Short mmCIF file of C-alpha atoms in Angstrom, two decimals:
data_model
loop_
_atom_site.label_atom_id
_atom_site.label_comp_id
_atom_site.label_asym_id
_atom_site.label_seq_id
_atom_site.Cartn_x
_atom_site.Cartn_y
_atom_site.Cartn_z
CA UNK A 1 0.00 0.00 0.00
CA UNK A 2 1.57 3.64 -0.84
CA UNK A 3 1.79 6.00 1.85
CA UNK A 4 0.75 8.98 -0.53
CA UNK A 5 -1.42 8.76 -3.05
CA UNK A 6 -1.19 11.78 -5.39
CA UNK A 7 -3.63 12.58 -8.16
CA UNK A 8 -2.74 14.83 -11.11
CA UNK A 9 -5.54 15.98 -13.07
CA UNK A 10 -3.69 17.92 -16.59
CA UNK A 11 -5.03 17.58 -20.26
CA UNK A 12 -1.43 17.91 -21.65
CA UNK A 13 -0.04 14.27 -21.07
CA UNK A 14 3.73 16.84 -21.55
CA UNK A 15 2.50 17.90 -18.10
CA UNK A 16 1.10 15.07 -16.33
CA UNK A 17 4.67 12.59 -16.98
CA UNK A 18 6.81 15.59 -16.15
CA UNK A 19 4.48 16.24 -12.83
CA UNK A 20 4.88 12.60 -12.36
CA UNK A 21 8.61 12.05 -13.00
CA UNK A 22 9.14 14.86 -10.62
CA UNK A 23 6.79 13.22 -7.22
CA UNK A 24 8.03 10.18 -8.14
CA UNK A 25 10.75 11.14 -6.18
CA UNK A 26 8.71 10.94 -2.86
CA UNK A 27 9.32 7.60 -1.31
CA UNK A 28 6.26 5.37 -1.18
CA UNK A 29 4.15 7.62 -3.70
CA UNK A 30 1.34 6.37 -5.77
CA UNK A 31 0.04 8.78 -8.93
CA UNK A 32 -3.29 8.41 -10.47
CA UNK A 33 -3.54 10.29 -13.31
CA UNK A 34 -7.09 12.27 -15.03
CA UNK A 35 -7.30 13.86 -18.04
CA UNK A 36 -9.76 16.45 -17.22
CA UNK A 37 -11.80 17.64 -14.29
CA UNK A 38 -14.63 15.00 -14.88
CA UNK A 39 -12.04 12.61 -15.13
CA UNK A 40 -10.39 13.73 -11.90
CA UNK A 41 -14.03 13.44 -10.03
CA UNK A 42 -14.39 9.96 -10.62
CA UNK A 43 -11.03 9.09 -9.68
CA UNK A 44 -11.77 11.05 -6.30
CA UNK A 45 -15.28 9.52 -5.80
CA UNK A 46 -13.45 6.29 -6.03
CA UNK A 47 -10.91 6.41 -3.93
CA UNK A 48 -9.21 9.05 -0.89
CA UNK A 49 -6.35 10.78 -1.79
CA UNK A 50 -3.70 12.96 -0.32
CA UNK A 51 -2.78 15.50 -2.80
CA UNK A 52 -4.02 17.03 -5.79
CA UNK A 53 -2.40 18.53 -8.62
CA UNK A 54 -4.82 20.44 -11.15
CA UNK A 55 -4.68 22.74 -14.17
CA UNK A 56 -7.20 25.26 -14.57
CA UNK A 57 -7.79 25.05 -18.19
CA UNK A 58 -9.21 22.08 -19.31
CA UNK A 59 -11.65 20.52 -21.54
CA UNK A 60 -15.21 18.83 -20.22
CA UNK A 61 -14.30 20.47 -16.36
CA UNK A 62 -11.89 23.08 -15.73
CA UNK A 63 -10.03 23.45 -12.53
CA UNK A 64 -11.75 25.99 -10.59
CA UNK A 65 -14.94 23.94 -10.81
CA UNK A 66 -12.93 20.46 -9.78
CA UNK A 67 -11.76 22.97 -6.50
CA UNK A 68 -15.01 23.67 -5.40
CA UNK A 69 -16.32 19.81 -5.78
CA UNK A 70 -13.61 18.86 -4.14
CA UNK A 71 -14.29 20.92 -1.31
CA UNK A 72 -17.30 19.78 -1.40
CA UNK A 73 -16.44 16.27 -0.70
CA UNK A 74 -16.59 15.08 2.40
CA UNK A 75 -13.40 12.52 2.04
CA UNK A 76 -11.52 14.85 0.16
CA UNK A 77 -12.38 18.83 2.11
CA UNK A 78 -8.62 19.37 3.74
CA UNK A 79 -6.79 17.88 0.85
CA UNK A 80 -4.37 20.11 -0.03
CA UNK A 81 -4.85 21.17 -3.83
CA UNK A 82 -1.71 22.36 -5.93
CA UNK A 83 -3.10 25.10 -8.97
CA UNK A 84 -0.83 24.65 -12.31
CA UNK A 85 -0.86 27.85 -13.90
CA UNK A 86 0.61 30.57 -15.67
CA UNK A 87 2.33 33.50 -14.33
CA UNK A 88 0.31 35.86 -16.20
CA UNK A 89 -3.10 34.24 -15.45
CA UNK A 90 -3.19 36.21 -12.01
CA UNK A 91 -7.38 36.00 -11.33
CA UNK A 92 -7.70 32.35 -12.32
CA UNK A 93 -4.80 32.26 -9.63
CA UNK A 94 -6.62 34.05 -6.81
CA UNK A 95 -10.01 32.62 -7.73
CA UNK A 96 -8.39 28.89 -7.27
CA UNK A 97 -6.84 30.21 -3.90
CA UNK A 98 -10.02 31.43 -2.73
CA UNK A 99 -12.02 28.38 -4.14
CA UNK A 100 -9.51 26.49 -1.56
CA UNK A 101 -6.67 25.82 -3.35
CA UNK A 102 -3.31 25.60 -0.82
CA UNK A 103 -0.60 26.37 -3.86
CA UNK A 104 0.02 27.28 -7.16
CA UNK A 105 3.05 26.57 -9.16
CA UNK A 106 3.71 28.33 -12.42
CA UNK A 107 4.28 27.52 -16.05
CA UNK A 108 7.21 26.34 -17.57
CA UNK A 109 7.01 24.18 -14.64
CA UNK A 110 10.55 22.73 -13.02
CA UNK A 111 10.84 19.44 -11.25
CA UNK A 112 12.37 20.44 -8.24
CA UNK A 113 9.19 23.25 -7.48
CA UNK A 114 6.95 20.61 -7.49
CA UNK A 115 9.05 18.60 -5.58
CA UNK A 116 9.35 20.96 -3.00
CA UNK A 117 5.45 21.91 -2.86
CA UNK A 118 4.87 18.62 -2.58
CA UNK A 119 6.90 18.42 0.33
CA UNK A 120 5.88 20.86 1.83
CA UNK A 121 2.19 20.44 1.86
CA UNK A 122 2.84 16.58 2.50
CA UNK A 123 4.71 17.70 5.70
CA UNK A 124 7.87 15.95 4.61
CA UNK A 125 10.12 19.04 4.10
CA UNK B 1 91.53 6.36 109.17
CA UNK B 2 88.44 5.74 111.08
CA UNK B 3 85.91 3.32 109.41
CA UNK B 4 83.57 6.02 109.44
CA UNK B 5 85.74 7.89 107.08
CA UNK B 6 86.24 4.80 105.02
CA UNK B 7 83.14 3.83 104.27
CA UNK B 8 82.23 7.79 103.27
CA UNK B 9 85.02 6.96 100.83
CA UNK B 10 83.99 3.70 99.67
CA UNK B 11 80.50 5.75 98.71
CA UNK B 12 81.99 8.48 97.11
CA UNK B 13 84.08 5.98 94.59
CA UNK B 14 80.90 4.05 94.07
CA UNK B 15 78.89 7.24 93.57
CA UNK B 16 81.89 8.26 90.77
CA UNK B 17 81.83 4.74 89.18
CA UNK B 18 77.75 5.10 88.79
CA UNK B 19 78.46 8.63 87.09
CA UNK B 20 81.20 7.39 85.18
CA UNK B 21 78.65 4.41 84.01
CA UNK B 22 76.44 7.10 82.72
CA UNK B 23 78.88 9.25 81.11
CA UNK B 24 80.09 5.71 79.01
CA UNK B 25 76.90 5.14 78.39
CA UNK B 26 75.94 9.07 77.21
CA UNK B 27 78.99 8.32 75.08
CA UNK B 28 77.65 5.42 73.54
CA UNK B 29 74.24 6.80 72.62
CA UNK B 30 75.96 10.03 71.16
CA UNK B 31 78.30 7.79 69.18
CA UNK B 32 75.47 5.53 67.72
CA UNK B 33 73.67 8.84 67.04
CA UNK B 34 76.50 10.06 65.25
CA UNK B 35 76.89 7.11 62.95
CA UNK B 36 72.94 7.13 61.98
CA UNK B 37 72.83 11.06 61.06
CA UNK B 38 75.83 10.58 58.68
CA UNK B 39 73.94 7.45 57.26
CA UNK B 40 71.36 10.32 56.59
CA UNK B 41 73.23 13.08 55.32
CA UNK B 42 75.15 10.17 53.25
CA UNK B 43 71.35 9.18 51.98
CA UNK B 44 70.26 12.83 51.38
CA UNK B 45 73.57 13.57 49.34
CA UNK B 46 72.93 10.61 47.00
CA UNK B 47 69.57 11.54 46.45
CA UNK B 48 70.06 14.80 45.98
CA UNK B 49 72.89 13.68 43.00
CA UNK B 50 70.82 11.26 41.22
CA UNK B 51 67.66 14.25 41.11
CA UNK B 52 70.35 16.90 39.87
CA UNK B 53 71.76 14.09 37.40
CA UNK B 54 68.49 13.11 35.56
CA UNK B 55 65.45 14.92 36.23
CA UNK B 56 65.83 18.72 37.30
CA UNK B 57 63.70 21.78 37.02
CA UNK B 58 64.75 22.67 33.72
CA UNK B 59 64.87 19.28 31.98
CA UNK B 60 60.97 18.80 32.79
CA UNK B 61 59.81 22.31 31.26
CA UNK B 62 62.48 20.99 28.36
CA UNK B 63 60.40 17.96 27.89
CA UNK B 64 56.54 19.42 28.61
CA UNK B 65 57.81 21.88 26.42
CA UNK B 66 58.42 19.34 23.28
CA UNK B 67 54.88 18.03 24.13
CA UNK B 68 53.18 21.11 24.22
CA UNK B 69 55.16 21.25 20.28
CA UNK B 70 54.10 17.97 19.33
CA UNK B 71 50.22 18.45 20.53
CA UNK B 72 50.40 21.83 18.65
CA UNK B 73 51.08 20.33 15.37
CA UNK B 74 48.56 17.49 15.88
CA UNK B 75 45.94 20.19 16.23
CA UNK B 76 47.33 22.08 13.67
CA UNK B 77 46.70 18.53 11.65
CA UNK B 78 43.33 17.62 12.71
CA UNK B 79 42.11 21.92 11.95
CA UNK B 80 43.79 20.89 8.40
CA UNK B 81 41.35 18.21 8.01
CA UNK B 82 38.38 19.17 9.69
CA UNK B 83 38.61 22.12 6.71
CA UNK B 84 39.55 19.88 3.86
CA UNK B 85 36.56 17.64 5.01
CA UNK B 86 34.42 20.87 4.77
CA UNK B 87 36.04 21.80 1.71
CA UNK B 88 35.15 18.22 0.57
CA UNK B 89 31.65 18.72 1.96
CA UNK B 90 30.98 21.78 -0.02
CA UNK B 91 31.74 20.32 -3.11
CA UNK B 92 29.79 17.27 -2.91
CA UNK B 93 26.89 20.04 -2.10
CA UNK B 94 27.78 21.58 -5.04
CA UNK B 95 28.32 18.58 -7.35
CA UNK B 96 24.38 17.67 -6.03
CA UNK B 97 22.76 20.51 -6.88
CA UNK B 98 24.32 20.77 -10.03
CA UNK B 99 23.55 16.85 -10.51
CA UNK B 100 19.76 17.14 -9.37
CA UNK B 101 19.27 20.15 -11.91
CA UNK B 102 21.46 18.09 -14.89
CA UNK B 103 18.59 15.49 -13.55
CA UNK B 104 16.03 17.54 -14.54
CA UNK B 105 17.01 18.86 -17.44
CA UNK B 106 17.32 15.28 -18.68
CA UNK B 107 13.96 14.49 -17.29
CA UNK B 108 12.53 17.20 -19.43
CA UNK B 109 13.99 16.16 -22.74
CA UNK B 110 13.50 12.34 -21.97
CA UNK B 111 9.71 13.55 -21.30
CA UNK B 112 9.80 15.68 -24.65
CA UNK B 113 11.30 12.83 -26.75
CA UNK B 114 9.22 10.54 -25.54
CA UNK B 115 6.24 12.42 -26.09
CA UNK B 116 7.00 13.32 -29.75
CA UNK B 117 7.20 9.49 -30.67
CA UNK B 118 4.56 8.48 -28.92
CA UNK B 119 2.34 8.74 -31.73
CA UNK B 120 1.43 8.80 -35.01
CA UNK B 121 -1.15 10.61 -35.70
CA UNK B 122 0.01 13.99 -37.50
CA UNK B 123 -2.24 16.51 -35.25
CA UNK B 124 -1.57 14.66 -32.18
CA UNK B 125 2.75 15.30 -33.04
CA UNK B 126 2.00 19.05 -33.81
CA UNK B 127 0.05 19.26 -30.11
CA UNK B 128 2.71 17.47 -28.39
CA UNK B 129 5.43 19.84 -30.02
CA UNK B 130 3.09 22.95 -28.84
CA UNK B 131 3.08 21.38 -25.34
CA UNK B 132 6.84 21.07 -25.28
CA UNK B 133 7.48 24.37 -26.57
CA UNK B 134 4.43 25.96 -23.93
CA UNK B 135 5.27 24.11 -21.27
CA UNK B 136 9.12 23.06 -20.82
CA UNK B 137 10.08 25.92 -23.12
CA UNK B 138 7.61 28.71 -21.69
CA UNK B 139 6.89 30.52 -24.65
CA UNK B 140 3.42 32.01 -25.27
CA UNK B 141 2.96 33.40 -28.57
CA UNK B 142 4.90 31.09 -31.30
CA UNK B 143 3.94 29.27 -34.66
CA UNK B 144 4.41 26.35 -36.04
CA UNK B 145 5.19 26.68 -39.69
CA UNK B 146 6.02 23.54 -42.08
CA UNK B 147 7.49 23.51 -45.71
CA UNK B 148 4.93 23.12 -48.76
CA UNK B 149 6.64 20.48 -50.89
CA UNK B 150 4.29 22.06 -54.32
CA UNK B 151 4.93 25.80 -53.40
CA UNK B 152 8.55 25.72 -51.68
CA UNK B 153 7.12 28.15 -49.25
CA UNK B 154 6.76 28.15 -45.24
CA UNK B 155 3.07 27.72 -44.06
CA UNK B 156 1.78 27.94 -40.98
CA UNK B 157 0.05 24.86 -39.22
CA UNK B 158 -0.19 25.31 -35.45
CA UNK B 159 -0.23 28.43 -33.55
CA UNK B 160 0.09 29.88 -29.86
CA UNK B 161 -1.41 32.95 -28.59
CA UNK B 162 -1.37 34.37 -32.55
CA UNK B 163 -4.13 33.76 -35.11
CA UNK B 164 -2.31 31.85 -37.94
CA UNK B 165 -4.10 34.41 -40.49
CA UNK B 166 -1.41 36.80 -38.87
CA UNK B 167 1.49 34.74 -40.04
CA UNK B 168 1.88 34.82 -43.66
CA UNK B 169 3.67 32.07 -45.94
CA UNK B 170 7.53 32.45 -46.14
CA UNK B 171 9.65 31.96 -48.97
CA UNK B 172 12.94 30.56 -48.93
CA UNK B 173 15.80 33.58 -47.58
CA UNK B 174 12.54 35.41 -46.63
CA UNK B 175 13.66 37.68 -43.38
CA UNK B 176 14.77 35.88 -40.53
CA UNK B 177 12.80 32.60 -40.87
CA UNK B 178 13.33 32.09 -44.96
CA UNK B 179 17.33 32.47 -43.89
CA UNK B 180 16.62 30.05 -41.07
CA UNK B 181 15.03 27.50 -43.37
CA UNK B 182 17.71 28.30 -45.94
CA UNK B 183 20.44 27.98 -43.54
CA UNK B 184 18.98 24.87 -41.24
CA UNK B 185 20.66 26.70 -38.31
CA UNK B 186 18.77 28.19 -35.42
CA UNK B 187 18.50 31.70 -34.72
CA UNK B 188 18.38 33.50 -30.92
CA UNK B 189 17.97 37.13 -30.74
CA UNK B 190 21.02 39.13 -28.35
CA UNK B 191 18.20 40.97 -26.29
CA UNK B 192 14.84 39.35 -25.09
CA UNK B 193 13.85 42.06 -23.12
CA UNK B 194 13.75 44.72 -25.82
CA UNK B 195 12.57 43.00 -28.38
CA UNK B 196 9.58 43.89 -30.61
CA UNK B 197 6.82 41.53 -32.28
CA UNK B 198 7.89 40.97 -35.99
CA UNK B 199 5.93 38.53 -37.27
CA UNK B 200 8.82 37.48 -40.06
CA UNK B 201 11.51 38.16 -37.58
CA UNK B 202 10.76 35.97 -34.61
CA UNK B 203 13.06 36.40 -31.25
CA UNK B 204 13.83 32.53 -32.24
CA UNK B 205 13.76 30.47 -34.95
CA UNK B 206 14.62 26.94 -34.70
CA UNK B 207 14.82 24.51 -37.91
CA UNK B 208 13.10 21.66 -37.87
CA UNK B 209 15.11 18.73 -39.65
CA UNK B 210 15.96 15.77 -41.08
CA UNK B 211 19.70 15.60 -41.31
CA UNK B 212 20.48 18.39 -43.47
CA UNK B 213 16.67 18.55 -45.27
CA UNK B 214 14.69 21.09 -43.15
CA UNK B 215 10.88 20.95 -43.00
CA UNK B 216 9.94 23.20 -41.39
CA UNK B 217 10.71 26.09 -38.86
CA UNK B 218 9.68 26.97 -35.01
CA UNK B 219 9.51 30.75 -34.59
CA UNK B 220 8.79 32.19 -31.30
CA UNK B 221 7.36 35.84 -30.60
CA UNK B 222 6.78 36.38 -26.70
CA UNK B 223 8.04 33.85 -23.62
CA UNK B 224 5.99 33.64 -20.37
CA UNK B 225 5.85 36.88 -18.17
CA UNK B 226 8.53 34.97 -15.54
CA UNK B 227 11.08 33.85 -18.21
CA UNK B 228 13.63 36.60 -18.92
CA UNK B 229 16.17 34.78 -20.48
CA UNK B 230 16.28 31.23 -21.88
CA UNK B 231 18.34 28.87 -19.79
CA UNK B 232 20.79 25.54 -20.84
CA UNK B 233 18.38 22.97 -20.87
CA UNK B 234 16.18 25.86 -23.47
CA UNK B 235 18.57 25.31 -25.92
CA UNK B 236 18.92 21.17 -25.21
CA UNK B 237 15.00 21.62 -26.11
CA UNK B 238 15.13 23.44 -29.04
CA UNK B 239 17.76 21.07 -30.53
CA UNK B 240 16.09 18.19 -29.72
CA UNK B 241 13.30 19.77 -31.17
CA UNK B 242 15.02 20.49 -34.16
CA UNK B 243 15.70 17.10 -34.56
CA UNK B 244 13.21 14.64 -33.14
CA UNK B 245 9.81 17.25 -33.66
CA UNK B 246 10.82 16.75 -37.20
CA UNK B 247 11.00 12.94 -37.33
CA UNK B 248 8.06 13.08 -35.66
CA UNK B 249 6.19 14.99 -37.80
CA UNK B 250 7.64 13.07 -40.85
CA UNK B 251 6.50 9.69 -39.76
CA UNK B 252 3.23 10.85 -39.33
CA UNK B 253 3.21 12.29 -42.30
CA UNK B 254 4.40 8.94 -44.20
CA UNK B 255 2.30 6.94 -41.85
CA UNK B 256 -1.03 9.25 -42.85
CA UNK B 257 -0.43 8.67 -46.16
CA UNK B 258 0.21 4.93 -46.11
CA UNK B 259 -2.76 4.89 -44.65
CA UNK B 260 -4.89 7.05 -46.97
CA UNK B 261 -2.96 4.74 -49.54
CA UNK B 262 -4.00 1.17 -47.94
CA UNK B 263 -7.32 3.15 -47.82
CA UNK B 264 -7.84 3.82 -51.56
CA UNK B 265 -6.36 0.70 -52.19
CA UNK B 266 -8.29 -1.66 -50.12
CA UNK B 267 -11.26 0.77 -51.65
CA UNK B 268 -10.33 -0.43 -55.20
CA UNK B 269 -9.85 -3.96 -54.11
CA UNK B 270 -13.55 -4.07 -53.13
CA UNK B 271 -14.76 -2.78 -55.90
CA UNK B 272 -12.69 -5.27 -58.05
CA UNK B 273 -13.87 -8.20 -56.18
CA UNK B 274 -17.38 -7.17 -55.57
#
């Protein structure tokens, strides 16, 4: 059994192997992957998990809608929730932040950022 | 004499002979005294001979004085390698960041290459290539443009954050991307930050080709509002861009029309048999 299960929910499959080379790095980590926000629902209905990483622009369900069913969800309300953005798009930024989202990281995304947010919201830094 | 006055005799001799006793016997005792006090000083002078001989005042402060030395140079030894271990330590540091970032970089072209043969379907390529070049690149406005075998000329097929009505066909030596696809070698402007929107002289222009046969060009107008300045693994991108995005694009290409081929063909063979 993995001691973190991690769900990335990106259109671009670019995005969701580099997100997932880079928490691959976390010892015991398990990443389920959705490619869009309706996608990501079922995946969260189905099972608990302890992260979430989530673009906001996306086809069928965007982001900001995922947030607030998410929150929403009993199972899933103080999950922390990781934004993948761009630095420009400031007020889809601050309207995932106040939808509940914990972080944001921003576009072209490195590795070692999402590394370290992971951390950090996992408690492991 | 009168008995009286020999007997007062006879005492007096006896009395003398019990002094004399005593003074032979004082004599004795200050003799044997003698002898043991000059066994002493006899004692005390060979001690004192063998301390002045071997071990004195100065010879001590001598040796503690070499010790003091010797402990002085150990230290000196161990501060030596306590700061060559740090000096060690700081490098290793060093070596690991610099490993963990040549890490990623190679996690971000292993992720672009494997994207761009992951299919083969000819729209699919030119997404992936517009993810790569959004995403691990950071570029916002760009197009896509790919050589028309019939009219030699540059075309545009995929654009970011640009209509591709605003990007007009290119002929060969055309401004900065007909030289580029003249050339095959890529082109990187001297100043990001002051550069102006041309839309036939891009801030980069990357060739997209087969050995020495180029099909195409990348041109890129505006990066993402953080990136000020392209960085190593930027360039490891846009040459394996250059090479692989047009491989890509090829066997999609071949493998389209092999198909629209097998298509017509297997169309023909049913009529034929029918």
């Amino acid at each position: 059994m993995a001691d973190y299960n991690i769900l990335i929910v990106e259109d671009s499959p670019t995005m969701r192997q580099l997100i997932s080379f880079a928490l691959k790095r976390i010892r015991g980590v398990r990443i389920v992957e959705a490619s869009d926000g309706v996608d990501g629902l079922k995946k969260i209905s189905a099972e608990k998990f302890d992260m979430i990483f989530t673009d906001i622009n996306m086809p069928v369900m965007d982001g900001l809608k995922l947030i607030s069913l998410v929150r929403d969800e009993p199972n899933h309300k103080g999950v922390p929730i990781v934004v993948i953005t761009t630095e420009g798009a400031q007020e889809d930024r601050q309207r995932a932040l106040a939808l509940g989202a914990n972080d944001y990281i921003t576009k072209p995304i490195q590795p070692n950022k999402i590394l370290d947010v992971a951390k950090q919201l996992l408690k492991l830094a | 004499m009168t008995i009286e006055e020999e007997s007062g005799y006879r005492g007096k001799a006896e009395e003398f002979l019990q002094v004399f006793k005593k003074g032979a016997e004082f004599t004795q005792d200050l003799l044997r005294e003698n002898e043991r006090l000059r066994y002493r000083v006899l004692e005390l002078e060979n001690s004192l001979n063998s301390a002045t001989a071997g071990s004195g005042p100065d010879s001590q402060s001598q040796a503690l004085i070499q010790r003091i030395s010797e402990l002085e140079q150990e230290k000196k030894a161990i501060l030596d390698r306590i700061q060559q271990i740090e000096d060690e330590n700081q490098d290793f540091a060093n070596r690991y960041v610099e490993i963990e970032a040549e890490n990623n970089n190679l996690a971000n072209l292993y992720i672009a290459s494997y994207q761009l043969h992951s299919t083969l379907d000819f729209k699919e390529v030119l997404q992936i290539i517009m993810e790569i070049v959004i995403n691990l690149i950071g570029a916002e406005e760009f197009a896509l443009m790919l050589l028309d075998e019939k009219s030699g000329d540059l075309q545009a097929v995929a654009c970011e954050g640009l209509d591709r009505d605003e990007v007009p066909p290119v002929k060969l030596g055309s401004g900065l991307i007909g030289q580029t696809l003249q050339s095959g070698e890529s082109y990187f402007t001297d100043d990001l930050e002051s550069y102006q929107r041309d839309i036939l002289n891009p801030m980069v222009c990357v060739p997209l080709k087969i050995k020495d046969h180029v099909i195409g060009v990348l041109s890129i107008y505006k990066l993402l509002l953080q990136k000020d300045q392209f960085a190593q693994v930027d360039y490891e991108l846009f040459t394996l861009l250059a090479g692989h995005a047009a491989t890509a694009i090829f066997g999609a290409r071949l493998y389209s029309d092999s198909e629209r081929r097998l298509s017509t063909i297997q169309g023909f063979l049913d009529l034929l048999t029918k």
